Coordinates of C-alpha atoms in Angstrom, one line a residue:
X17 CA 0.0 0.0 0.0
X18 CA 1.4 3.4 -1.0
X19 CA 1.5 6.1 1.6
X20 CA -0.3 9.3 0.9
X21 CA 2.2 11.9 -0.4
X22 CA 1.9 14.2 2.5
X23 CA 2.5 11.4 5.0
X24 CA 5.6 10.3 3.1
X25 CA 6.9 13.9 3.0
X26 CA 6.5 14.6 6.6
X27 CA 7.7 11.1 7.6
X28 CA 11.0 11.7 5.7
X29 CA 11.2 15.2 7.2
X30 CA 10.9 13.9 10.7
X31 CA 13.5 11.2 9.9
X32 CA 15.9 14.0 8.9
X33 CA 15.1 15.8 12.1
X34 CA 16.0 12.6 13.9
X35 CA 19.4 12.8 12.2
X36 CA 19.8 16.3 13.6
X37 CA 18.7 15.1 17.0
X38 CA 21.3 12.3 16.9
X39 CA 23.8 15.0 16.1
X40 CA 22.8 17.0 19.2
X41 CA 23.3 13.9 21.3
X42 CA 26.8 13.4 19.8
X43 CA 27.6 17.1 20.6
X44 CA 26.5 16.5 24.2
X45 CA 29.0 13.6 24.2
X46 CA 31.8 15.9 23.0
X47 CA 31.7 14.3 19.5
X48 CA 32.3 17.1 17.0
X49 CA 30.8 15.0 14.2
X50 CA 27.5 15.8 15.7
X51 CA 27.6 19.3 14.3
X52 CA 27.8 17.9 10.8
X53 CA 24.7 15.8 11.4
X54 CA 22.8 18.9 12.7
X55 CA 24.0 20.9 9.7
X56 CA 22.7 18.3 7.3
X57 CA 19.6 17.1 9.2
X58 CA 17.9 20.5 9.8
X59 CA 17.9 21.9 6.2
X60 CA 17.3 18.4 4.8
X61 CA 14.1 18.1 6.8
X62 CA 12.7 21.2 5.2
X63 CA 13.6 20.0 1.7
X64 CA 12.0 16.6 2.3
X65 CA 8.9 18.2 3.8
X66 CA 8.4 20.0 0.5
X67 CA 9.4 17.3 -2.1
X68 CA 10.1 14.1 -0.2
X69 CA 7.5 12.3 -2.3
X70 CA 9.2 13.2 -5.6
X71 CA 12.6 11.6 -5.1
X72 CA 14.1 10.9 -8.5
X73 CA 14.2 12.8 -11.8
X74 CA 11.4 15.2 -10.9
X75 CA 12.8 16.1 -7.5
X76 CA 14.4 19.4 -8.5
X77 CA 11.4 20.7 -10.5
X78 CA 9.0 19.6 -7.8
X79 CA 11.0 21.3 -5.0
X80 CA 11.2 24.6 -7.0
X81 CA 7.5 24.6 -7.8
X82 CA 6.5 23.8 -4.2
X83 CA 8.9 26.3 -2.8
X84 CA 7.3 29.0 -4.9
X85 CA 3.9 27.9 -3.9
X86 CA 4.9 27.8 -0.2
X87 CA 6.2 31.4 -0.4
X88 CA 3.0 32.6 -2.1
X89 CA 0.7 30.8 0.3
X90 CA 2.6 31.2 3.6
X91 CA 0.5 32.9 6.2
X92 CA 2.0 34.7 9.3
X93 CA 0.8 31.9 11.7
X94 CA 2.9 29.4 9.7
X95 CA 6.1 31.3 10.5
X96 CA 5.2 31.1 14.2
X97 CA 4.7 27.3 13.9
X98 CA 8.1 27.1 12.2
X99 CA 9.6 29.2 15.0
X100 CA 7.9 27.0 17.6
X101 CA 9.6 23.9 16.0
X102 CA 13.0 25.6 15.6
X103 CA 13.1 26.6 19.3
X104 CA 13.0 23.0 20.2
X105 CA 16.2 22.3 18.4
X106 CA 18.7 24.0 20.7
X107 CA 17.3 22.2 23.8
X108 CA 19.9 19.4 23.7
X109 CA 22.7 21.9 23.2
X110 CA 21.5 24.1 26.0
X111 CA 19.8 22.0 28.7
X112 CA 20.0 24.8 31.2
X113 CA 17.9 26.9 28.9
X114 CA 15.0 24.5 28.9
X115 CA 12.7 27.0 30.8
X116 CA 13.5 29.9 28.5
X117 CA 13.2 27.9 25.3
X118 CA 10.0 26.2 26.6
X119 CA 8.4 29.5 27.3
X120 CA 9.5 31.0 24.1
X121 CA 8.3 28.1 22.0
X122 CA 4.9 28.0 23.7
X123 CA 4.5 31.8 23.3
X124 CA 5.3 31.4 19.6
X125 CA 2.7 28.7 19.4
X126 CA 0.1 30.8 21.3
X127 CA 0.6 33.8 18.9
X128 CA 0.4 31.4 16.0
X129 CA -2.9 30.0 17.2
X130 CA -4.2 33.6 17.8
X131 CA -3.2 34.6 14.2
X132 CA -4.7 31.4 12.8
X133 CA -8.0 32.0 14.6
X134 CA -8.0 35.7 13.7
X135 CA -7.9 34.9 10.0
X136 CA -11.1 32.9 10.3
X137 CA -13.2 34.6 13.0
X138 CA -11.6 38.1 13.3
X139 CA -9.5 39.6 16.0
X140 CA -12.4 40.2 18.5
X141 CA -13.5 36.6 18.7
X142 CA -9.9 35.3 18.3
X143 CA -8.9 37.1 21.5
X144 CA -12.1 36.1 23.2
X145 CA -11.6 32.4 22.6
X146 CA -7.9 32.7 23.6
X147 CA -8.8 34.5 26.8
X148 CA -11.5 32.0 27.6
X149 CA -9.3 29.0 26.9
X150 CA -6.4 30.4 28.9
X151 CA -8.7 31.5 31.7
X152 CA -10.4 28.1 31.9
X153 CA -7.1 26.3 31.8
X154 CA -5.5 28.6 34.4
X155 CA -8.6 28.2 36.6
X156 CA -8.4 24.4 36.4
X157 CA -4.7 24.6 37.4
X158 CA -5.2 27.0 40.3
X159 CA -8.2 24.9 41.6
X160 CA -6.2 21.7 41.0
X161 CA -3.2 22.8 43.0
X162 CA -5.3 23.9 45.9
X163 CA -7.9 21.1 46.0
X164 CA -6.6 18.1 44.1
X165 CA -9.5 18.4 41.6
X166 CA -9.7 17.8 38.7
X167 CA -6.1 16.4 38.2
X168 CA -5.0 15.0 41.5
X169 CA -2.6 16.2 44.2
X170 CA 0.3 18.2 42.7
X171 CA 2.2 21.4 43.2
X172 CA 4.0 24.1 41.2
X173 CA 6.2 25.0 44.2
X174 CA 9.4 24.3 42.2
X175 CA 8.2 25.9 38.9
X176 CA 10.4 28.6 37.3
X177 CA 9.2 32.1 36.7
X178 CA 7.2 33.8 35.3
X179 CA 4.1 32.6 37.2
X180 CA 0.5 33.6 37.0
X181 CA -1.4 32.9 40.3
X182 CA 1.3 30.4 41.1
X183 CA 1.1 28.6 37.7
X184 CA 3.9 28.8 35.0
X185 CA 2.8 31.2 32.3
X186 CA 3.5 28.7 29.6
X187 CA 0.7 26.4 31.0
X188 CA -2.3 28.6 30.2
X189 CA -0.8 29.6 26.9
X190 CA -0.4 26.0 26.0
X191 CA -4.0 25.2 27.0
X192 CA -5.2 27.5 24.2
X193 CA -2.7 26.6 21.5
X194 CA -2.6 22.9 21.9
X195 CA -6.3 22.6 22.4
X196 CA -6.9 24.5 19.1
X197 CA -4.4 22.1 17.4
X198 CA -6.3 19.1 18.9
X199 CA -9.6 20.5 17.9
X200 CA -8.6 21.0 14.3
X201 CA -7.1 17.5 14.2
X202 CA -10.3 16.0 15.6
X203 CA -12.4 17.8 13.0
X204 CA -14.2 19.8 15.6
X205 CA -15.1 16.9 17.9
X206 CA -14.6 18.2 21.5
X207 CA -14.4 14.7 23.0
X208 CA -11.7 13.6 20.6
X209 CA -9.7 16.9 21.1
X210 CA -9.8 16.3 24.8
X211 CA -8.5 12.7 24.3
X212 CA -5.7 14.0 22.1
X213 CA -4.6 16.4 24.9
X214 CA -4.7 13.5 27.4
X215 CA -2.5 11.5 25.2
X216 CA -0.1 14.4 24.8
X217 CA 0.1 14.6 28.6
X218 CA 1.3 11.0 28.7
X219 CA 4.7 12.5 27.6
X220 CA 4.3 15.8 29.3
X221 CA 4.1 14.3 32.8
X222 CA 7.5 12.5 32.9
X223 CA 9.3 15.4 31.1
X224 CA 8.0 18.3 33.1
X225 CA 8.4 16.5 36.5
X226 CA 11.9 15.7 35.5
X227 CA 12.4 19.4 34.9
X228 CA 10.6 20.1 38.2
X229 CA 7.9 22.3 36.6
X230 CA 5.5 20.5 38.9
X231 CA 5.7 17.8 41.5
X232 CA 3.2 15.0 42.3
X233 CA 2.3 13.8 45.7
X234 CA -0.9 11.9 44.8
X235 CA -1.4 8.7 46.7
X236 CA -2.6 6.8 43.6
X237 CA 0.0 7.3 40.9
X238 CA -0.1 5.2 37.7
X239 CA 2.3 7.1 35.5
X240 CA 5.2 9.5 36.3
X241 CA 3.6 10.2 39.7
X242 CA 0.2 11.2 38.1
X243 CA -3.0 9.3 38.9
X244 CA -5.6 8.1 36.5
X245 CA -7.7 11.1 37.6
X246 CA -5.1 13.4 36.0
X247 CA -5.6 12.0 32.5
X248 CA -9.4 12.0 32.9
X249 CA -9.1 15.6 34.1
X250 CA -7.1 16.5 31.0
X251 CA -9.7 14.9 28.8
X252 CA -12.5 16.8 30.5
X253 CA -10.8 20.2 30.6
X254 CA -9.5 19.8 27.1
X255 CA -12.9 18.8 25.9
X256 CA -14.5 21.6 27.7
X257 CA -12.2 24.2 26.3
X258 CA -12.7 22.7 22.8
X259 CA -16.4 23.0 23.2
X260 CA -16.1 26.7 24.2
X261 CA -13.9 27.4 21.2
X262 CA -16.4 25.9 18.8
X263 CA -19.2 27.9 20.3
X264 CA -17.3 31.2 20.2
X265 CA -16.0 30.7 16.7
X266 CA -17.1 27.6 14.8
X267 CA -15.6 29.1 11.6
X268 CA -12.1 28.5 13.0
X269 CA -12.6 24.9 11.9
X270 CA -13.1 25.9 8.3
X271 CA -10.4 26.1 5.7
X272 CA -10.0 29.4 3.8
X273 CA -10.6 29.3 0.1
X274 CA -7.3 28.8 -1.9
X275 CA -5.4 28.1 1.3
X276 CA -2.6 25.4 1.5
X277 CA -3.7 22.0 2.9
X278 CA -1.7 22.5 6.1
X279 CA -3.4 24.0 9.1
X280 CA -2.6 24.7 12.7
X281 CA -3.2 21.0 13.6
X282 CA 0.4 20.4 12.5
X283 CA 1.5 21.5 15.9
X284 CA 0.4 18.1 17.3
X285 CA 2.6 15.9 15.1
X286 CA 5.5 18.3 15.8
X287 CA 4.9 17.6 19.5
X288 CA 4.8 13.9 18.8
X289 CA 8.3 14.2 17.4
X290 CA 9.9 16.5 19.9
X291 CA 8.3 15.4 23.2
X292 CA 9.7 11.8 23.0
X293 CA 13.0 13.3 22.0
X294 CA 13.0 15.5 25.1
X295 CA 12.3 12.4 27.2
X296 CA 15.3 10.6 25.6
X297 CA 17.5 13.5 26.6
X298 CA 16.6 13.2 30.3
X299 CA 17.1 9.4 30.2
X300 CA 13.4 8.4 30.2
X301 CA 13.6 5.9 27.4
X302 CA 10.6 3.8 28.3
X303 CA 8.5 7.0 28.8
X304 CA 9.7 8.2 25.4
X305 CA 8.6 5.0 23.6
X306 CA 5.2 5.0 25.4
X307 CA 4.7 8.7 24.6
X308 CA 5.5 8.2 20.9
X309 CA 3.1 5.3 20.7
X310 CA 0.3 7.1 22.5
X311 CA 0.5 10.2 20.3
X312 CA 0.8 8.2 17.1
X313 CA -2.3 6.2 18.2
X314 CA -4.0 9.6 18.8
X315 CA -3.1 10.8 15.3
X316 CA -4.3 7.5 13.8
X317 CA -7.6 7.6 15.7
X318 CA -8.2 11.2 14.6
X319 CA -7.6 10.3 11.0
X320 CA -9.9 7.3 11.2
X321 CA -12.7 9.3 12.9
X322 CA -12.4 12.1 10.3
X323 CA -12.6 9.7 7.4
X324 CA -15.7 8.1 8.8
X325 CA -17.3 11.4 9.2

């Protein structure tokens, strides 16, 4: 069975990013050859994302044609998505900067989500859905750290600044941006968007606790200190925020006429690549494998549900 062209392109692009990631690991091990792998892998990923399905005699012409098309169709939010992805790359080379890079990449994704929504529903409703999503996510976190509901017993006591009501700023920003990505990926189904967020959190828990963004003290842990209640809470909160977004601006789910096939949902597969990679960097190999499997299953489920209508 032949893979769809876009899956082949992005699969090859992520493989090239894997080469760059391997190079970063070599650099961390004081192997200078790693820089060569980074130098080859990063630009190669972009080339393969454009024309990886046309390897052969038509590669050059396809690459040129799609590059021209990309330039003509690139929207501002796409540059923010690209910045979001690029800001993940230096993490292996600057582990101490995890907090700075994490906040910067999440902020870029938030602004990208805001721009994407604004193109479809206007600035007023775009800001409204962003404020509601961030507000609901922040409220759930504030209540959660004080009462143990809806996620379980945890604390942000060791989280780095900046904080909002004791919660890292990147958390409410992420609630809006990643929920929008999940909602688009799910075809507007709030229940599925919530599930995609819960599957994303499978990787987030071991990584962020390793970085001491939050600490668990729940008496019923099942994964990286988090209880089952946490993942049900993510499903519920993510689904609730998704429902709110669809009520404020249902047009956000619609493609604009003449627009490129790519939409903001691409943020989710980007996370499916970088999140397991981050876990590998902190020595959580089992968690990395489980995270990759969970997010790939989420992507497959979303595709199946969309195809069945």
